[in-house]
């Protein structure tokens, strides 16, 4: 079946502009995650959505970052007033969340490569 | 708290020779452990995972990993490297009842012809 898809695959923007990154999770997956992959920082957790529960936003680096998930499916990560340090690959993942939370596999999309000039 | 240490940032092997990628973890609880692979300009693909069943885990593309609790290790091996194995590999730990993954820094594998 179809995997996690993300768009755009690449985004170049100017400092100070807002950007929106989209994630389409695997159909039926209840959990959705955003990560950031940057040089020198490795892979960082940003935000987690599970069903109708309040999202875990503990990984968002600043209040310029926000995310929403509409209808329990598609998610959009928004970065306002982009800065050069926001340049990174933004990865989305989804999973079917077990009740125990143990051992669930997160399936990753190809990522959006963001470059802020 | 949990953390992952990948002991080699870069591994270079000849095609047809064994590959060993080393990973040590620390976790307060019995963790789940994963290896993911990332080819250039691609997303992360799951190679294998350990979730407290058999300690020797077999994955895709001939990879396997052994969970050794006494050594807190989860090393990844493959008996014979192929050119297509050139990629970056991440060891990942997930503690019990938590969705947050902790990633190692990654090991870049190059395969010489």
PDB file of C-alpha atoms in Angstrom:
ATOM      1  CA  UNK A   1       0.000   0.000   0.000  1.00  0.00           C
ATOM      2  CA  UNK A   2       0.947   3.660  -0.131  1.00  0.00           C
ATOM      3  CA  UNK A   3       3.481   4.894   2.364  1.00  0.00           C
ATOM      4  CA  UNK A   4       3.828   8.242   4.091  1.00  0.00           C
ATOM      5  CA  UNK A   5       4.002  11.081   1.609  1.00  0.00           C
ATOM      6  CA  UNK A   6       5.290  14.590   2.110  1.00  0.00           C
ATOM      7  CA  UNK A   7       5.154  17.750   0.053  1.00  0.00           C
ATOM      8  CA  UNK A   8       6.933  19.655  -1.211  1.00  0.00           C
ATOM      9  CA  UNK A   9      10.029  17.511  -1.538  1.00  0.00           C
ATOM     10  CA  UNK A  10      12.183  20.626  -1.637  1.00  0.00           C
ATOM     11  CA  UNK A  11      11.490  24.180  -0.540  1.00  0.00           C
ATOM     12  CA  UNK A  12      13.696  27.227  -0.888  1.00  0.00           C
ATOM     13  CA  UNK A  13      12.520  30.357   0.857  1.00  0.00           C
ATOM     14  CA  UNK A  14      13.803  33.705   1.948  1.00  0.00           C
ATOM     15  CA  UNK A  15      14.495  34.566   5.541  1.00  0.00           C
ATOM     16  CA  UNK A  16      11.399  35.984   7.200  1.00  0.00           C
ATOM     17  CA  UNK A  17       8.880  34.187   4.991  1.00  0.00           C
ATOM     18  CA  UNK A  18       6.383  31.622   6.288  1.00  0.00           C
ATOM     19  CA  UNK A  19       6.392  28.039   4.989  1.00  0.00           C
ATOM     20  CA  UNK A  20       3.940  25.144   5.206  1.00  0.00           C
ATOM     21  CA  UNK A  21       5.001  21.539   4.984  1.00  0.00           C
ATOM     22  CA  UNK A  22       2.463  18.796   4.409  1.00  0.00           C
ATOM     23  CA  UNK A  23       2.331  15.181   5.523  1.00  0.00           C
ATOM     24  CA  UNK A  24      -0.079  12.465   4.410  1.00  0.00           C
ATOM     25  CA  UNK A  25       0.220   9.503   6.782  1.00  0.00           C
ATOM     26  CA  UNK A  26      -0.476   5.880   5.994  1.00  0.00           C
ATOM     27  CA  UNK A  27      -4.221   5.287   5.901  1.00  0.00           C
ATOM     28  CA  UNK A  28      -5.490   3.952   9.217  1.00  0.00           C
ATOM     29  CA  UNK A  29      -2.500   5.053  11.249  1.00  0.00           C
ATOM     30  CA  UNK A  30      -3.632   6.876  14.349  1.00  0.00           C
ATOM     31  CA  UNK A  31      -0.345   8.444  15.361  1.00  0.00           C
ATOM     32  CA  UNK A  32       1.642  11.056  13.434  1.00  0.00           C
ATOM     33  CA  UNK A  33       5.053  12.511  14.238  1.00  0.00           C
ATOM     34  CA  UNK A  34       7.244  15.305  12.929  1.00  0.00           C
ATOM     35  CA  UNK A  35      11.026  15.221  13.198  1.00  0.00           C
ATOM     36  CA  UNK A  36      13.776  17.550  12.070  1.00  0.00           C
ATOM     37  CA  UNK A  37      17.068  16.287  10.685  1.00  0.00           C
ATOM     38  CA  UNK A  38      19.847  18.839  10.542  1.00  0.00           C
ATOM     39  CA  UNK A  39      23.621  18.778  10.352  1.00  0.00           C
ATOM     40  CA  UNK A  40      25.153  18.702  13.774  1.00  0.00           C
ATOM     41  CA  UNK A  41      21.844  18.055  15.527  1.00  0.00           C
ATOM     42  CA  UNK A  42      20.886  14.647  14.202  1.00  0.00           C
ATOM     43  CA  UNK A  43      17.222  13.690  14.298  1.00  0.00           C
ATOM     44  CA  UNK A  44      15.055  15.660  16.703  1.00  0.00           C
ATOM     45  CA  UNK A  45      11.475  14.979  17.733  1.00  0.00           C
ATOM     46  CA  UNK A  46       9.212  17.969  17.130  1.00  0.00           C
ATOM     47  CA  UNK A  47       5.576  17.062  17.709  1.00  0.00           C
ATOM     48  CA  UNK A  48       3.241  14.073  18.113  1.00  0.00           C
ATOM     49  CA  UNK A  49      -0.452  13.645  17.333  1.00  0.00           C
ATOM     50  CA  UNK A  50      -2.549  10.707  18.514  1.00  0.00           C
ATOM     51  CA  UNK A  51      -6.224  10.534  17.671  1.00  0.00           C
ATOM     52  CA  UNK A  52      -8.211  13.280  19.337  1.00  0.00           C
ATOM     53  CA  UNK A  53      -5.764  13.743  22.185  1.00  0.00           C
ATOM     54  CA  UNK A  54      -3.936  17.004  22.705  1.00  0.00           C
ATOM     55  CA  UNK A  55      -0.688  16.919  20.724  1.00  0.00           C
ATOM     56  CA  UNK A  56       2.677  16.647  22.418  1.00  0.00           C
ATOM     57  CA  UNK A  57       4.439  19.815  21.317  1.00  0.00           C
ATOM     58  CA  UNK A  58       7.391  19.442  23.641  1.00  0.00           C
ATOM     59  CA  UNK A  59       9.925  19.222  20.819  1.00  0.00           C
ATOM     60  CA  UNK A  60       9.003  22.382  18.953  1.00  0.00           C
ATOM     61  CA  UNK A  61      12.078  24.646  19.090  1.00  0.00           C
ATOM     62  CA  UNK A  62      10.249  27.980  19.228  1.00  0.00           C
ATOM     63  CA  UNK A  63       6.812  29.556  18.990  1.00  0.00           C
ATOM     64  CA  UNK A  64       7.457  30.166  15.295  1.00  0.00           C
ATOM     65  CA  UNK A  65       6.759  26.483  14.788  1.00  0.00           C
ATOM     66  CA  UNK A  66       3.238  25.088  14.861  1.00  0.00           C
ATOM     67  CA  UNK A  67       1.453  22.063  13.492  1.00  0.00           C
ATOM     68  CA  UNK A  68      -2.061  20.847  13.061  1.00  0.00           C
ATOM     69  CA  UNK A  69      -3.702  17.645  12.024  1.00  0.00           C
ATOM     70  CA  UNK A  70      -7.047  17.891  10.355  1.00  0.00           C
ATOM     71  CA  UNK A  71      -9.607  15.112  10.485  1.00  0.00           C
ATOM     72  CA  UNK A  72      -7.141  12.778  12.119  1.00  0.00           C
ATOM     73  CA  UNK A  73      -5.245  12.405   8.872  1.00  0.00           C
ATOM     74  CA  UNK A  74      -3.249  15.040   7.006  1.00  0.00           C
ATOM     75  CA  UNK A  75      -0.890  17.230   8.989  1.00  0.00           C
ATOM     76  CA  UNK A  76       0.678  20.596   8.239  1.00  0.00           C
ATOM     77  CA  UNK A  77       3.814  21.923   9.895  1.00  0.00           C
ATOM     78  CA  UNK A  78       4.070  25.708   9.687  1.00  0.00           C
ATOM     79  CA  UNK A  79       7.198  27.733  10.283  1.00  0.00           C
ATOM     80  CA  UNK A  80       6.633  31.452  10.581  1.00  0.00           C
ATOM     81  CA  UNK A  81       9.287  34.082   9.924  1.00  0.00           C
ATOM     82  CA  UNK A  82      11.816  31.504   8.842  1.00  0.00           C
ATOM     83  CA  UNK A  83      15.425  31.814   9.920  1.00  0.00           C
ATOM     84  CA  UNK A  84      18.538  30.347   8.318  1.00  0.00           C
ATOM     85  CA  UNK A  85      18.917  27.914  11.223  1.00  0.00           C
ATOM     86  CA  UNK A  86      15.555  26.408  10.240  1.00  0.00           C
ATOM     87  CA  UNK A  87      17.225  24.899   7.170  1.00  0.00           C
ATOM     88  CA  UNK A  88      16.942  21.141   7.579  1.00  0.00           C
ATOM     89  CA  UNK A  89      15.104  18.074   6.393  1.00  0.00           C
ATOM     90  CA  UNK A  90      11.689  17.766   8.012  1.00  0.00           C
ATOM     91  CA  UNK A  91      10.527  14.185   8.314  1.00  0.00           C
ATOM     92  CA  UNK A  92       7.037  12.962   9.026  1.00  0.00           C
ATOM     93  CA  UNK A  93       6.230   9.498  10.365  1.00  0.00           C
ATOM     94  CA  UNK A  94       3.064   7.625  11.196  1.00  0.00           C
ATOM     95  CA  UNK A  95       2.233   4.517  13.162  1.00  0.00           C
ATOM     96  CA  UNK A  96      -0.645   2.443  14.393  1.00  0.00           C
ATOM     97  CA  UNK A  97      -0.514   3.157  18.059  1.00  0.00           C
ATOM     98  CA  UNK A  98      -0.717   0.075  20.248  1.00  0.00           C
ATOM     99  CA  UNK A  99      -2.475   0.474  23.587  1.00  0.00           C
ATOM    100  CA  UNK A 100       0.753  -0.410  25.380  1.00  0.00           C
ATOM    101  CA  UNK A 101       2.820   1.841  23.164  1.00  0.00           C
ATOM    102  CA  UNK A 102       5.459  -0.801  23.077  1.00  0.00           C
ATOM    103  CA  UNK A 103       7.409  -1.620  19.989  1.00  0.00           C
ATOM    104  CA  UNK A 104       5.252   0.237  17.539  1.00  0.00           C
ATOM    105  CA  UNK A 105       7.008   0.900  14.272  1.00  0.00           C
ATOM    106  CA  UNK A 106       7.085   4.395  12.885  1.00  0.00           C
ATOM    107  CA  UNK A 107       7.037   4.617   9.101  1.00  0.00           C
ATOM    108  CA  UNK A 108       8.790   7.626   7.666  1.00  0.00           C
ATOM    109  CA  UNK A 109       8.099   9.750   4.647  1.00  0.00           C
ATOM    110  CA  UNK A 110      10.828  10.944   2.265  1.00  0.00           C
ATOM    111  CA  UNK A 111      11.070  14.328   3.951  1.00  0.00           C
ATOM    112  CA  UNK A 112      10.938  17.952   2.889  1.00  0.00           C
ATOM    113  CA  UNK A 113      14.302  19.633   2.386  1.00  0.00           C
ATOM    114  CA  UNK A 114      13.973  23.228   3.502  1.00  0.00           C
ATOM    115  CA  UNK A 115      16.576  25.827   2.639  1.00  0.00           C
ATOM    116  CA  UNK A 116      16.242  29.306   4.072  1.00  0.00           C
ATOM    117  CA  UNK A 117      18.350  31.882   2.272  1.00  0.00           C
TER     118      UNK A 117
ATOM    119  CA  UNK B   1      16.007   8.641  30.299  1.00  0.00           C
ATOM    120  CA  UNK B   2      17.321   6.808  27.302  1.00  0.00           C
ATOM    121  CA  UNK B   3      20.158   7.400  24.904  1.00  0.00           C
ATOM    122  CA  UNK B   4      21.856   5.725  21.998  1.00  0.00           C
ATOM    123  CA  UNK B   5      25.528   5.706  21.072  1.00  0.00           C
ATOM    124  CA  UNK B   6      26.665   4.573  17.660  1.00  0.00           C
ATOM    125  CA  UNK B   7      30.300   3.844  18.128  1.00  0.00           C
ATOM    126  CA  UNK B   8      31.417   4.497  14.553  1.00  0.00           C
ATOM    127  CA  UNK B   9      30.508   7.562  12.563  1.00  0.00           C
ATOM    128  CA  UNK B  10      31.823   5.999   9.367  1.00  0.00           C
ATOM    129  CA  UNK B  11      32.439   2.411   8.260  1.00  0.00           C
ATOM    130  CA  UNK B  12      34.073   1.452   4.992  1.00  0.00           C
ATOM    131  CA  UNK B  13      33.986  -2.128   3.718  1.00  0.00           C
ATOM    132  CA  UNK B  14      34.761  -3.981   0.526  1.00  0.00           C
ATOM    133  CA  UNK B  15      31.917  -5.517  -1.419  1.00  0.00           C
ATOM    134  CA  UNK B  16      31.363  -9.095  -0.322  1.00  0.00           C
ATOM    135  CA  UNK B  17      32.907  -8.646   3.129  1.00  0.00           C
ATOM    136  CA  UNK B  18      31.020  -8.524   6.447  1.00  0.00           C
ATOM    137  CA  UNK B  19      29.538  -5.353   7.856  1.00  0.00           C
ATOM    138  CA  UNK B  20      29.374  -4.558  11.569  1.00  0.00           C
ATOM    139  CA  UNK B  21      27.676  -1.426  12.892  1.00  0.00           C
ATOM    140  CA  UNK B  22      27.931  -0.985  16.647  1.00  0.00           C
ATOM    141  CA  UNK B  23      25.242   0.451  18.875  1.00  0.00           C
ATOM    142  CA  UNK B  24      25.028   0.794  22.641  1.00  0.00           C
ATOM    143  CA  UNK B  25      21.999   2.068  24.458  1.00  0.00           C
ATOM    144  CA  UNK B  26      20.938   3.137  27.877  1.00  0.00           C
ATOM    145  CA  UNK B  27      17.378   2.954  29.037  1.00  0.00           C
ATOM    146  CA  UNK B  28      15.621   3.021  32.355  1.00  0.00           C
ATOM    147  CA  UNK B  29      13.180   0.366  31.247  1.00  0.00           C
ATOM    148  CA  UNK B  30      13.190  -2.564  28.887  1.00  0.00           C
ATOM    149  CA  UNK B  31      13.366  -0.819  25.547  1.00  0.00           C
ATOM    150  CA  UNK B  32      12.346  -1.509  22.014  1.00  0.00           C
ATOM    151  CA  UNK B  33      15.242  -1.125  19.612  1.00  0.00           C
ATOM    152  CA  UNK B  34      15.286  -0.419  15.908  1.00  0.00           C
ATOM    153  CA  UNK B  35      17.700  -0.029  13.047  1.00  0.00           C
ATOM    154  CA  UNK B  36      16.713   2.299  10.219  1.00  0.00           C
ATOM    155  CA  UNK B  37      18.563   2.949   6.965  1.00  0.00           C
ATOM    156  CA  UNK B  38      18.546   6.184   5.004  1.00  0.00           C
ATOM    157  CA  UNK B  39      19.749   6.279   1.421  1.00  0.00           C
ATOM    158  CA  UNK B  40      20.781   9.636  -0.033  1.00  0.00           C
ATOM    159  CA  UNK B  41      17.838  12.003  -0.372  1.00  0.00           C
ATOM    160  CA  UNK B  42      15.450   9.349   0.879  1.00  0.00           C
ATOM    161  CA  UNK B  43      13.421   8.850   4.033  1.00  0.00           C
ATOM    162  CA  UNK B  44      14.161   6.381   6.783  1.00  0.00           C
ATOM    163  CA  UNK B  45      13.415   2.738   6.103  1.00  0.00           C
ATOM    164  CA  UNK B  46      13.007   0.193   8.871  1.00  0.00           C
ATOM    165  CA  UNK B  47      15.565  -2.611   8.709  1.00  0.00           C
ATOM    166  CA  UNK B  48      14.552  -4.512  11.827  1.00  0.00           C
ATOM    167  CA  UNK B  49      13.278  -4.143  15.358  1.00  0.00           C
ATOM    168  CA  UNK B  50      13.600  -5.852  18.722  1.00  0.00           C
ATOM    169  CA  UNK B  51      10.671  -5.916  21.142  1.00  0.00           C
ATOM    170  CA  UNK B  52      11.641  -8.479  23.812  1.00  0.00           C
ATOM    171  CA  UNK B  53      11.020 -11.581  21.771  1.00  0.00           C
ATOM    172  CA  UNK B  54      13.987 -13.427  20.262  1.00  0.00           C
ATOM    173  CA  UNK B  55      17.288 -11.710  20.966  1.00  0.00           C
ATOM    174  CA  UNK B  56      18.561 -12.365  17.438  1.00  0.00           C
ATOM    175  CA  UNK B  57      16.476 -10.342  15.056  1.00  0.00           C
ATOM    176  CA  UNK B  58      16.486 -10.808  11.312  1.00  0.00           C
ATOM    177  CA  UNK B  59      15.634  -7.936   9.056  1.00  0.00           C
ATOM    178  CA  UNK B  60      15.417  -7.053   5.422  1.00  0.00           C
ATOM    179  CA  UNK B  61      18.227  -7.262   2.872  1.00  0.00           C
ATOM    180  CA  UNK B  62      20.177  -9.858   4.869  1.00  0.00           C
ATOM    181  CA  UNK B  63      20.745  -7.691   7.950  1.00  0.00           C
ATOM    182  CA  UNK B  64      20.423  -8.991  11.473  1.00  0.00           C
ATOM    183  CA  UNK B  65      21.027  -7.653  14.955  1.00  0.00           C
ATOM    184  CA  UNK B  66      21.541  -9.232  18.343  1.00  0.00           C
ATOM    185  CA  UNK B  67      20.182  -7.761  21.542  1.00  0.00           C
ATOM    186  CA  UNK B  68      22.607  -8.280  24.427  1.00  0.00           C
ATOM    187  CA  UNK B  69      21.145  -6.976  27.642  1.00  0.00           C
ATOM    188  CA  UNK B  70      24.298  -7.619  29.668  1.00  0.00           C
ATOM    189  CA  UNK B  71      26.291  -5.459  27.274  1.00  0.00           C
ATOM    190  CA  UNK B  72      23.455  -3.014  26.514  1.00  0.00           C
ATOM    191  CA  UNK B  73      24.260  -3.472  22.859  1.00  0.00           C
ATOM    192  CA  UNK B  74      22.305  -3.942  19.659  1.00  0.00           C
ATOM    193  CA  UNK B  75      24.901  -4.338  16.928  1.00  0.00           C
ATOM    194  CA  UNK B  76      23.860  -4.661  13.291  1.00  0.00           C
ATOM    195  CA  UNK B  77      25.578  -7.139  10.996  1.00  0.00           C
ATOM    196  CA  UNK B  78      25.454  -8.410   7.462  1.00  0.00           C
ATOM    197  CA  UNK B  79      27.626 -11.298   6.240  1.00  0.00           C
ATOM    198  CA  UNK B  80      28.329  -9.892   2.790  1.00  0.00           C
ATOM    199  CA  UNK B  81      28.093  -6.234   1.847  1.00  0.00           C
ATOM    200  CA  UNK B  82      26.560  -5.123  -1.426  1.00  0.00           C
ATOM    201  CA  UNK B  83      27.100  -1.834  -3.205  1.00  0.00           C
ATOM    202  CA  UNK B  84      23.465  -0.960  -2.547  1.00  0.00           C
ATOM    203  CA  UNK B  85      24.155  -1.059   1.211  1.00  0.00           C
ATOM    204  CA  UNK B  86      25.964   2.276   0.999  1.00  0.00           C
ATOM    205  CA  UNK B  87      23.799   4.530   3.136  1.00  0.00           C
ATOM    206  CA  UNK B  88      23.445   6.006   6.597  1.00  0.00           C
ATOM    207  CA  UNK B  89      22.247   3.756   9.394  1.00  0.00           C
ATOM    208  CA  UNK B  90      20.525   4.831  12.579  1.00  0.00           C
ATOM    209  CA  UNK B  91      20.155   2.888  15.791  1.00  0.00           C
ATOM    210  CA  UNK B  92      17.000   3.945  17.608  1.00  0.00           C
ATOM    211  CA  UNK B  93      15.642   3.235  21.076  1.00  0.00           C
ATOM    212  CA  UNK B  94      12.086   3.565  22.307  1.00  0.00           C
ATOM    213  CA  UNK B  95      11.394   3.016  25.995  1.00  0.00           C
ATOM    214  CA  UNK B  96       8.422   1.044  27.187  1.00  0.00           C
ATOM    215  CA  UNK B  97       5.107   2.883  26.849  1.00  0.00           C
ATOM    216  CA  UNK B  98       6.649   5.889  25.154  1.00  0.00           C
ATOM    217  CA  UNK B  99       6.384   6.954  21.577  1.00  0.00           C
ATOM    218  CA  UNK B 100       9.411   9.214  21.556  1.00  0.00           C
ATOM    219  CA  UNK B 101      12.280   7.732  19.644  1.00  0.00           C
ATOM    220  CA  UNK B 102      15.860   8.499  20.555  1.00  0.00           C
ATOM    221  CA  UNK B 103      18.179   8.353  17.564  1.00  0.00           C
ATOM    222  CA  UNK B 104      21.844   7.638  17.445  1.00  0.00           C
ATOM    223  CA  UNK B 105      24.043  10.039  15.511  1.00  0.00           C
ATOM    224  CA  UNK B 106      24.180   7.674  12.563  1.00  0.00           C
ATOM    225  CA  UNK B 107      26.854   5.581  10.860  1.00  0.00           C
ATOM    226  CA  UNK B 108      27.695   6.215   7.237  1.00  0.00           C
ATOM    227  CA  UNK B 109      28.568   3.059   5.336  1.00  0.00           C
ATOM    228  CA  UNK B 110      30.604   3.141   2.167  1.00  0.00           C
ATOM    229  CA  UNK B 111      31.147   0.016   0.094  1.00  0.00           C
ATOM    230  CA  UNK B 112      34.248  -0.316  -2.063  1.00  0.00           C
ATOM    231  CA  UNK B 113      34.107  -2.290  -5.277  1.00  0.00           C
TER     232      UNK B 113
END
